[in-house]
Coordinates of N, CA and C in Angstrom, one line a residue:
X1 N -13.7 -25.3 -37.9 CA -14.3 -24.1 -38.7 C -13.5 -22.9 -38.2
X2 N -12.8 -21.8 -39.5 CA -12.7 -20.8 -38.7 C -13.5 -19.6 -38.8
X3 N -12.7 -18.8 -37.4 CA -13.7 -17.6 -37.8 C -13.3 -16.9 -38.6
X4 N -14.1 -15.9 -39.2 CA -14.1 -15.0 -40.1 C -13.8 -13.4 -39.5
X5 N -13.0 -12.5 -39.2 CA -12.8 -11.5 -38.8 C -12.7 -10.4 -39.4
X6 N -13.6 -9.3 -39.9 CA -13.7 -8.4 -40.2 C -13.3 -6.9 -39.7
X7 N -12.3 -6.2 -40.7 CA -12.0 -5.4 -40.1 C -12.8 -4.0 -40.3
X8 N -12.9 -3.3 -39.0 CA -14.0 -2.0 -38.5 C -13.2 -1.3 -38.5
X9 N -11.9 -0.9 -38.3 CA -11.0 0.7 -38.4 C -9.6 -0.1 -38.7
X10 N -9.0 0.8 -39.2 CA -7.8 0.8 -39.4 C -7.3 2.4 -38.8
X11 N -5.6 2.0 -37.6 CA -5.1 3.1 -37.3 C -3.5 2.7 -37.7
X12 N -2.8 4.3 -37.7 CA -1.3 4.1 -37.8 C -1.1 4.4 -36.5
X13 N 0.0 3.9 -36.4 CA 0.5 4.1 -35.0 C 2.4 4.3 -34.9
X14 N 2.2 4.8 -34.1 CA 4.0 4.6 -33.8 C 4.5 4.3 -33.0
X15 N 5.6 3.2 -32.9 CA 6.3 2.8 -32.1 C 7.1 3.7 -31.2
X16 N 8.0 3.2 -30.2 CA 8.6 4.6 -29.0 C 10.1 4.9 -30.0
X17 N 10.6 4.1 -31.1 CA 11.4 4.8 -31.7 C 11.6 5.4 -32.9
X18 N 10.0 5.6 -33.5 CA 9.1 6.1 -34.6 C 8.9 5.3 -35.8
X19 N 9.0 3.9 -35.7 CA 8.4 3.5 -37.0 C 7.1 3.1 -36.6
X20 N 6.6 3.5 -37.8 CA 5.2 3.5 -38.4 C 4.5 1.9 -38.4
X21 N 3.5 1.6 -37.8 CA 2.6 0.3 -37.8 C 1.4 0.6 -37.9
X22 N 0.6 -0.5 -39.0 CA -0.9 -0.4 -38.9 C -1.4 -1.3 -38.4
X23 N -2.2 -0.8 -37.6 CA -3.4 -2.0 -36.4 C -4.3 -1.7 -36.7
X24 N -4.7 -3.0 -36.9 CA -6.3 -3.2 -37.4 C -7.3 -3.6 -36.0
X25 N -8.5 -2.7 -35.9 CA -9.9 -3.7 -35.0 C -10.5 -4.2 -35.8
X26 N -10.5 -5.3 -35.4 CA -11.2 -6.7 -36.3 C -12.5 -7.0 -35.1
X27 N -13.6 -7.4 -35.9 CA -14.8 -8.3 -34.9 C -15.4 -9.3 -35.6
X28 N -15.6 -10.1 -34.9 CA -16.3 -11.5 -35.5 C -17.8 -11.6 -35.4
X29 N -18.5 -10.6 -35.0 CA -19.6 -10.4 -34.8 C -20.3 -10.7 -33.5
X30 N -19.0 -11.3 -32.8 CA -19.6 -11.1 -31.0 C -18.1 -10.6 -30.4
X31 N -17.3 -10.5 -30.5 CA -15.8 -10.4 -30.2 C -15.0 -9.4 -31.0
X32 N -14.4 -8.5 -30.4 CA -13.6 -7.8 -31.0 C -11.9 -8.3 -30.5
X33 N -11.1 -7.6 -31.4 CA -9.9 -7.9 -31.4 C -8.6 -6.5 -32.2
X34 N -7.9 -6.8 -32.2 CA -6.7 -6.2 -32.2 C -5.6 -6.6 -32.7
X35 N -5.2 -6.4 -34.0 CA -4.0 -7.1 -34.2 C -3.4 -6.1 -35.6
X36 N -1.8 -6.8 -35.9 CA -0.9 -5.9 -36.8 C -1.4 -6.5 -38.0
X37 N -1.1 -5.7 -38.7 CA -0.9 -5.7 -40.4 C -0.8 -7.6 -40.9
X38 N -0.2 -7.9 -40.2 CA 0.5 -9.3 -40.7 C -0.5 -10.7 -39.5
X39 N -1.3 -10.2 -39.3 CA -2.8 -11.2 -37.9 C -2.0 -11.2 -36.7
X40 N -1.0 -10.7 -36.5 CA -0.4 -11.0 -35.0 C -1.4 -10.2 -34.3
X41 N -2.1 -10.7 -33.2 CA -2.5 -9.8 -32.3 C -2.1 -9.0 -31.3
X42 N -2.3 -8.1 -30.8 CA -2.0 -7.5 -29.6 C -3.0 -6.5 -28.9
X43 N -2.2 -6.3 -27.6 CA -2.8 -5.9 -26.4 C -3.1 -4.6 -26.9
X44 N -4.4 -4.1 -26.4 CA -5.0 -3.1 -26.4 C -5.2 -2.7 -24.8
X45 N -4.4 -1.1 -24.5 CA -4.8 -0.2 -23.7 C -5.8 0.4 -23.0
X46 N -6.5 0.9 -21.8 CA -7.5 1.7 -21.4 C -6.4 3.2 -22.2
X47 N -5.7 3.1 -21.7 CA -5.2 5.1 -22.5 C -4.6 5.1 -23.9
X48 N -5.4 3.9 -24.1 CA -5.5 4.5 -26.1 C -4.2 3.8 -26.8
X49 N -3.0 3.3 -26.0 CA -2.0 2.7 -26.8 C -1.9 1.1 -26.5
X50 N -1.1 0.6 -27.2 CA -0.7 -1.3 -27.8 C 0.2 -1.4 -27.3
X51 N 0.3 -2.8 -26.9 CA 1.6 -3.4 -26.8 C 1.7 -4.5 -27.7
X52 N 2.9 -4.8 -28.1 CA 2.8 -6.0 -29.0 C 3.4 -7.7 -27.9
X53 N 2.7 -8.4 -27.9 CA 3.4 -9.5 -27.0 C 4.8 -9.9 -27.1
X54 N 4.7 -10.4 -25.9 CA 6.4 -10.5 -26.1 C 7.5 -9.9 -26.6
X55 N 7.5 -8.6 -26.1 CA 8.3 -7.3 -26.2 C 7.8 -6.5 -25.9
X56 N 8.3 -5.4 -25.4 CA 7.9 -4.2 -24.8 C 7.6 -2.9 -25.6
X57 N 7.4 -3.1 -26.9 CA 7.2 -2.0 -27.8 C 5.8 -1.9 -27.4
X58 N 5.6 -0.4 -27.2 CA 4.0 0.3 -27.0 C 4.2 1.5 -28.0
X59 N 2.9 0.9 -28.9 CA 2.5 1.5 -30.0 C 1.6 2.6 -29.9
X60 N 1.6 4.2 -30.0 CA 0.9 5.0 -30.0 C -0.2 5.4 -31.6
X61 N -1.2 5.5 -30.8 CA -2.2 5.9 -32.2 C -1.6 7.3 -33.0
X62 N -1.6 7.8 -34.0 CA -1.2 8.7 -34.6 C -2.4 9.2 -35.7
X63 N -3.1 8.2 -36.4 CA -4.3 8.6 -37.1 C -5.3 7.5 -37.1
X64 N -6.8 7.7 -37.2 CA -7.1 6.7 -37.8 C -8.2 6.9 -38.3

């Protein structure tokens, strides 16, 4: 069965050499999550920015 993941905000963000990504918070109704435009997930910050796995790009919020 899968889960069903609903998304609760949508932010842009920007990478450290300015392109533009949108990250979605998604929750399943007990679990929240994090991930790009395309379901890749990623790491979410205590100071508000992302990292995407397996590479070192940290994503800064810009709007959301």
């Amino acid at each position: 069965m899968s889960t069903e993941w609903t998304n609760i905000q949508i932010m842009e963000c920007q990478s450290e050499i300015g392109a533009t990504v949108t990250v979605f918070k998604q929750s399943d109704g007990e679990h929240q999550r994090y991930v790009l435009g395309n379901g890749r997930p990623i790491a979410a910050h205590q100071d508000g920015t992302f990292t995407i796995p397996d590479s070192n790009t940290v994503l800064s919020i810009t709007s959301f």
